mmCIF file of C-alpha atoms and ligand atoms in Angstrom:
data_model
loop_
_atom_site.group_PDB
_atom_site.id
_atom_site.type_symbol
_atom_site.label_atom_id
_atom_site.label_comp_id
_atom_site.label_asym_id
_atom_site.label_seq_id
_atom_site.Cartn_x
_atom_site.Cartn_y
_atom_site.Cartn_z
ATOM 1 C CA MET K 1 17.919 56.911 49.901
ATOM 2 C CA PRO K 2 19.780 59.264 47.542
ATOM 3 C CA THR K 3 22.164 57.603 45.129
ATOM 4 C CA ILE K 4 25.663 59.014 44.676
ATOM 5 C CA THR K 5 26.604 59.330 41.044
ATOM 6 C CA LYS K 6 30.256 58.900 40.249
ATOM 7 C CA LEU K 7 31.531 61.640 37.952
ATOM 8 C CA TYR K 8 34.313 61.146 35.435
ATOM 9 C CA THR K 9 36.140 63.567 33.199
ATOM 10 C CA MET K 10 36.478 62.792 29.507
ATOM 11 C CA LYS K 11 40.207 62.512 30.073
ATOM 12 C CA GLU K 12 39.658 59.724 32.617
ATOM 13 C CA VAL K 13 37.158 57.948 30.373
ATOM 14 C CA ALA K 14 39.510 58.168 27.393
ATOM 15 C CA GLU K 15 42.159 56.175 29.267
ATOM 16 C CA HIS K 16 39.913 53.081 29.023
ATOM 17 C CA ASN K 17 40.240 52.466 25.331
ATOM 18 C CA SER K 18 41.262 48.892 24.730
ATOM 19 C CA ASP K 19 39.647 45.485 24.250
ATOM 20 C CA ASP K 20 40.311 44.547 27.891
ATOM 21 C CA ASP K 21 39.243 47.872 29.364
ATOM 22 C CA CYS K 22 36.657 49.805 27.390
ATOM 23 C CA TRP K 23 34.519 52.754 28.523
ATOM 24 C CA ILE K 24 32.185 54.788 26.355
ATOM 25 C CA VAL K 25 30.075 57.916 26.784
ATOM 26 C CA VAL K 26 26.510 58.090 25.502
ATOM 27 C CA ASP K 27 24.194 60.962 26.377
ATOM 28 C CA GLY K 28 26.330 62.174 29.309
ATOM 29 C CA LYS K 29 26.536 58.740 30.915
ATOM 30 C CA VAL K 30 29.667 56.594 31.233
ATOM 31 C CA TYR K 31 29.465 52.886 30.417
ATOM 32 C CA ASP K 32 32.088 50.220 31.125
ATOM 33 C CA VAL K 33 31.346 47.887 28.224
ATOM 34 C CA THR K 34 34.458 45.690 28.650
ATOM 35 C CA SER K 35 32.445 42.598 29.488
ATOM 36 C CA TYR K 36 29.971 43.328 26.677
ATOM 37 C CA LEU K 37 32.455 43.662 23.861
ATOM 38 C CA ASP K 38 32.178 40.028 22.703
ATOM 39 C CA ASP K 39 28.342 40.082 22.962
ATOM 40 C CA HIS K 40 27.669 43.387 21.236
ATOM 41 C CA PRO K 41 25.681 42.602 18.073
ATOM 42 C CA GLY K 42 27.320 45.575 16.350
ATOM 43 C CA GLY K 43 30.772 44.136 17.112
ATOM 44 C CA ALA K 44 33.573 45.003 19.565
ATOM 45 C CA ASP K 45 35.482 47.243 17.184
ATOM 46 C CA VAL K 46 32.651 49.750 16.902
ATOM 47 C CA LEU K 47 32.667 50.142 20.704
ATOM 48 C CA ILE K 48 36.429 50.387 21.003
ATOM 49 C CA SER K 49 36.541 53.090 18.303
ATOM 50 C CA ALA K 50 33.830 54.986 20.214
ATOM 51 C CA THR K 51 36.121 55.510 23.228
ATOM 52 C CA GLY K 52 37.671 58.864 24.098
ATOM 53 C CA LYS K 53 34.760 60.949 22.818
ATOM 54 C CA ASP K 54 31.014 61.447 23.115
ATOM 55 C CA ALA K 55 29.582 58.490 21.120
ATOM 56 C CA THR K 56 25.944 59.638 21.372
ATOM 57 C CA GLU K 57 25.644 60.423 17.670
ATOM 58 C CA GLU K 58 27.099 57.064 16.542
ATOM 59 C CA PHE K 59 24.886 55.274 19.093
ATOM 60 C CA GLU K 60 21.754 57.011 17.749
ATOM 61 C CA ASP K 61 22.828 56.535 14.116
ATOM 62 C CA ALA K 62 22.943 52.751 14.708
ATOM 63 C CA GLY K 63 19.219 52.918 15.483
ATOM 64 C CA HIS K 64 19.334 50.939 18.722
ATOM 65 C CA SER K 65 16.150 49.204 19.868
ATOM 66 C CA LYS K 66 14.354 49.713 23.146
ATOM 67 C CA ASP K 67 15.846 46.430 24.364
ATOM 68 C CA ALA K 68 19.351 47.700 23.591
ATOM 69 C CA ARG K 69 18.671 50.898 25.523
ATOM 70 C CA ASN K 70 17.406 48.859 28.514
ATOM 71 C CA GLN K 71 20.521 46.686 28.459
ATOM 72 C CA MET K 72 22.715 49.798 28.743
ATOM 73 C CA LYS K 73 21.776 50.275 32.386
ATOM 74 C CA ASP K 74 23.748 47.122 33.280
ATOM 75 C CA TYR K 75 26.968 48.793 32.152
ATOM 76 C CA CYS K 76 26.446 52.327 33.431
ATOM 77 C CA ILE K 77 29.177 53.268 35.960
ATOM 78 C CA GLY K 78 28.584 57.028 36.277
ATOM 79 C CA GLU K 79 28.212 60.276 34.483
ATOM 80 C CA LEU K 80 30.445 62.677 32.629
ATOM 81 C CA ASP K 81 31.565 65.539 34.839
ATOM 82 C CA PRO K 82 29.756 68.624 33.476
ATOM 83 C CA THR K 83 32.138 71.054 35.277
ATOM 84 C CA PRO K 84 34.375 72.749 32.725
ATOM 85 C CA PRO K 85 38.078 72.218 33.414
ATOM 86 C CA ILE K 86 39.775 74.948 35.505
ATOM 87 C CA PRO K 87 41.720 77.244 33.201
ATOM 88 C CA GLU K 88 45.471 77.156 33.675
ATOM 89 C CA MET K 89 46.674 79.761 36.142
ATOM 90 C CA GLU K 90 48.949 82.474 34.842
ATOM 91 C CA VAL K 91 52.309 81.602 36.345
ATOM 92 C CA PHE K 92 55.418 83.720 36.772
ATOM 93 C CA ARG K 93 57.501 83.274 33.641
ATOM 94 C CA LYS K 94 61.195 83.616 33.897
ATOM 95 C CA ASP K 95 61.339 84.848 30.313
ATOM 96 C CA ASP K 96 58.755 87.604 30.938
ATOM 97 C CA PRO K 97 60.661 90.774 29.884
ATOM 98 C CA LEU K 98 59.668 92.875 32.875
ATOM 99 C CA SER K 99 60.250 90.284 35.613
ATOM 100 C CA SER K 100 63.425 89.017 33.984
ATOM 101 C CA PHE K 101 64.727 92.641 33.848
ATOM 102 C CA PHE K 102 64.410 93.016 37.633
ATOM 103 C CA THR K 103 66.209 89.756 38.235
ATOM 104 C CA SER K 104 68.876 90.433 35.599
ATOM 105 C CA LYS K 105 72.551 91.345 36.213
ATOM 106 C CA THR K 106 72.045 94.684 34.398
ATOM 107 C CA ALA K 107 69.371 95.722 36.898
ATOM 108 C CA LYS K 108 71.505 94.733 39.871
ATOM 109 C CA VAL K 109 74.629 96.432 38.636
ATOM 110 C CA TRP K 110 73.181 99.592 37.027
ATOM 111 C CA ALA K 111 69.472 100.230 37.176
ATOM 112 C CA ILE K 112 68.797 99.650 40.842
ATOM 113 C CA PRO K 113 71.797 101.668 42.139
ATOM 114 C CA ALA K 114 70.961 104.427 39.591
ATOM 115 C CA ALA K 115 67.365 104.561 40.804
ATOM 116 C CA VAL K 116 68.509 104.687 44.421
ATOM 117 C CA THR K 117 70.950 107.528 43.573
ATOM 118 C CA VAL K 118 68.277 109.559 41.722
ATOM 119 C CA LEU K 119 65.897 109.120 44.653
ATOM 120 C CA GLY K 120 68.573 110.160 47.148
ATOM 121 C CA VAL K 121 69.554 113.275 45.147
ATOM 122 C CA SER K 122 65.872 114.248 44.828
ATOM 123 C CA ILE K 123 65.339 113.960 48.597
ATOM 124 C CA VAL K 124 68.475 116.027 49.355
ATOM 125 C CA ALA K 125 67.417 118.670 46.786
ATOM 126 C CA ALA K 126 63.923 118.792 48.321
ATOM 127 C CA ILE K 127 65.359 119.277 51.811
ATOM 128 C CA ILE K 128 67.714 122.117 50.599
ATOM 129 C CA TYR K 129 64.838 123.770 48.732
ATOM 130 C CA ALA K 130 62.586 123.559 51.804
ATOM 131 C CA ARG K 131 65.248 125.095 54.085
ATOM 132 C CA LYS K 132 65.837 128.058 51.695
ATOM 133 C CA LYS K 133 62.169 129.009 51.872
HETATM 134 C C1 HEM G 1 26.147 50.006 26.458
HETATM 135 C C2 HEM G 1 26.100 50.441 25.192
HETATM 136 C C3 HEM G 1 25.485 49.616 24.042
HETATM 137 C C4 HEM G 1 24.648 48.603 24.074
HETATM 138 C C5 HEM G 1 23.990 47.888 25.306
HETATM 139 C C6 HEM G 1 24.377 48.195 22.707
HETATM 140 C C7 HEM G 1 23.510 47.191 22.337
HETATM 141 C C8 HEM G 1 23.246 46.821 21.020
HETATM 142 C C9 HEM G 1 22.267 45.854 20.646
HETATM 143 C C10 HEM G 1 21.379 45.053 21.564
HETATM 144 C C11 HEM G 1 22.280 45.788 19.270
HETATM 145 C C12 HEM G 1 21.386 44.892 18.371
HETATM 146 C C13 HEM G 1 20.314 45.752 17.690
HETATM 147 C C14 HEM G 1 19.334 46.383 18.672
HETATM 148 O O1 HEM G 1 18.722 45.608 19.437
HETATM 149 O O2 HEM G 1 19.210 47.623 18.616
HETATM 150 C C15 HEM G 1 23.304 46.720 18.851
HETATM 151 C C16 HEM G 1 23.666 46.898 17.557
HETATM 152 C C17 HEM G 1 24.558 47.826 17.109
HETATM 153 N N1 HEM G 1 25.246 48.728 17.867
HETATM 154 FE FE1 HEM G 1 25.175 48.842 19.873
HETATM 155 N N2 HEM G 1 25.077 49.006 21.879
HETATM 156 C C18 HEM G 1 25.778 49.857 22.665
HETATM 157 C C19 HEM G 1 26.615 50.867 22.237
HETATM 158 C C20 HEM G 1 26.885 51.139 20.908
HETATM 159 C C21 HEM G 1 27.723 52.229 20.470
HETATM 160 C C22 HEM G 1 28.369 53.288 21.352
HETATM 161 C C23 HEM G 1 27.739 52.147 19.108
HETATM 162 C C24 HEM G 1 28.457 53.015 18.144
HETATM 163 C C25 HEM G 1 29.534 53.685 18.366
HETATM 164 C C26 HEM G 1 27.001 50.991 18.738
HETATM 165 C C27 HEM G 1 26.815 50.544 17.455
HETATM 166 C C28 HEM G 1 26.004 49.510 17.076
HETATM 167 C C29 HEM G 1 25.856 49.068 15.695
HETATM 168 C C30 HEM G 1 26.610 49.634 14.474
HETATM 169 C C31 HEM G 1 24.954 48.008 15.731
HETATM 170 C C32 HEM G 1 24.506 47.179 14.575
HETATM 171 C C33 HEM G 1 23.198 47.705 14.004
HETATM 172 C C34 HEM G 1 22.762 46.858 12.857
HETATM 173 O O3 HEM G 1 23.468 45.942 12.470
HETATM 174 O O4 HEM G 1 21.647 47.129 12.474
HETATM 175 N N3 HEM G 1 26.471 50.425 19.837
HETATM 176 N N4 HEM G 1 23.851 47.335 19.921
#
């Protein structure tokens, strides 16, 4: 039967960063090491300070044994979501010079009536010119 892997974003993982709720990321996998903090031979502090980032390098630098790597499986709760975050959408900005011009008082009082007048005069002129032909 296929297993469903739970995916977590680094932001979610980073929220678990204390001595009563501690998650770490090693090699793309997420580990809840809360219950292991007191038993970790390298100490609890080293695990707590490894939260909120990819701790693979620190884990490897500590030269963990095969036994240590086998123990990790007991604490694995999922994987880091490899999907890049969706870029922020460009939203309408009230202070955008062009859009704020069209919503401004100046545009309502002067520019829009002026544009309508110019357009009207052009249409009338075009009609007169067409009739003269
Ligand atoms: C689920 C994750 C982890 C497990 C199960 C684990 C397990 C162990 C074990 C069993 C040891 C004893 C030495 C050995 O057998 O290799 C150890 C030592 C150590 N671990 Fe971890 N560890 C984990 C994560 C980490 C992380 C993320 C770091 C670093 C940020 C780290 C840093 C250390 C250090 C500094 C030592 C002491 C090495 C020494 O004194 O020689 N460990 N760990």
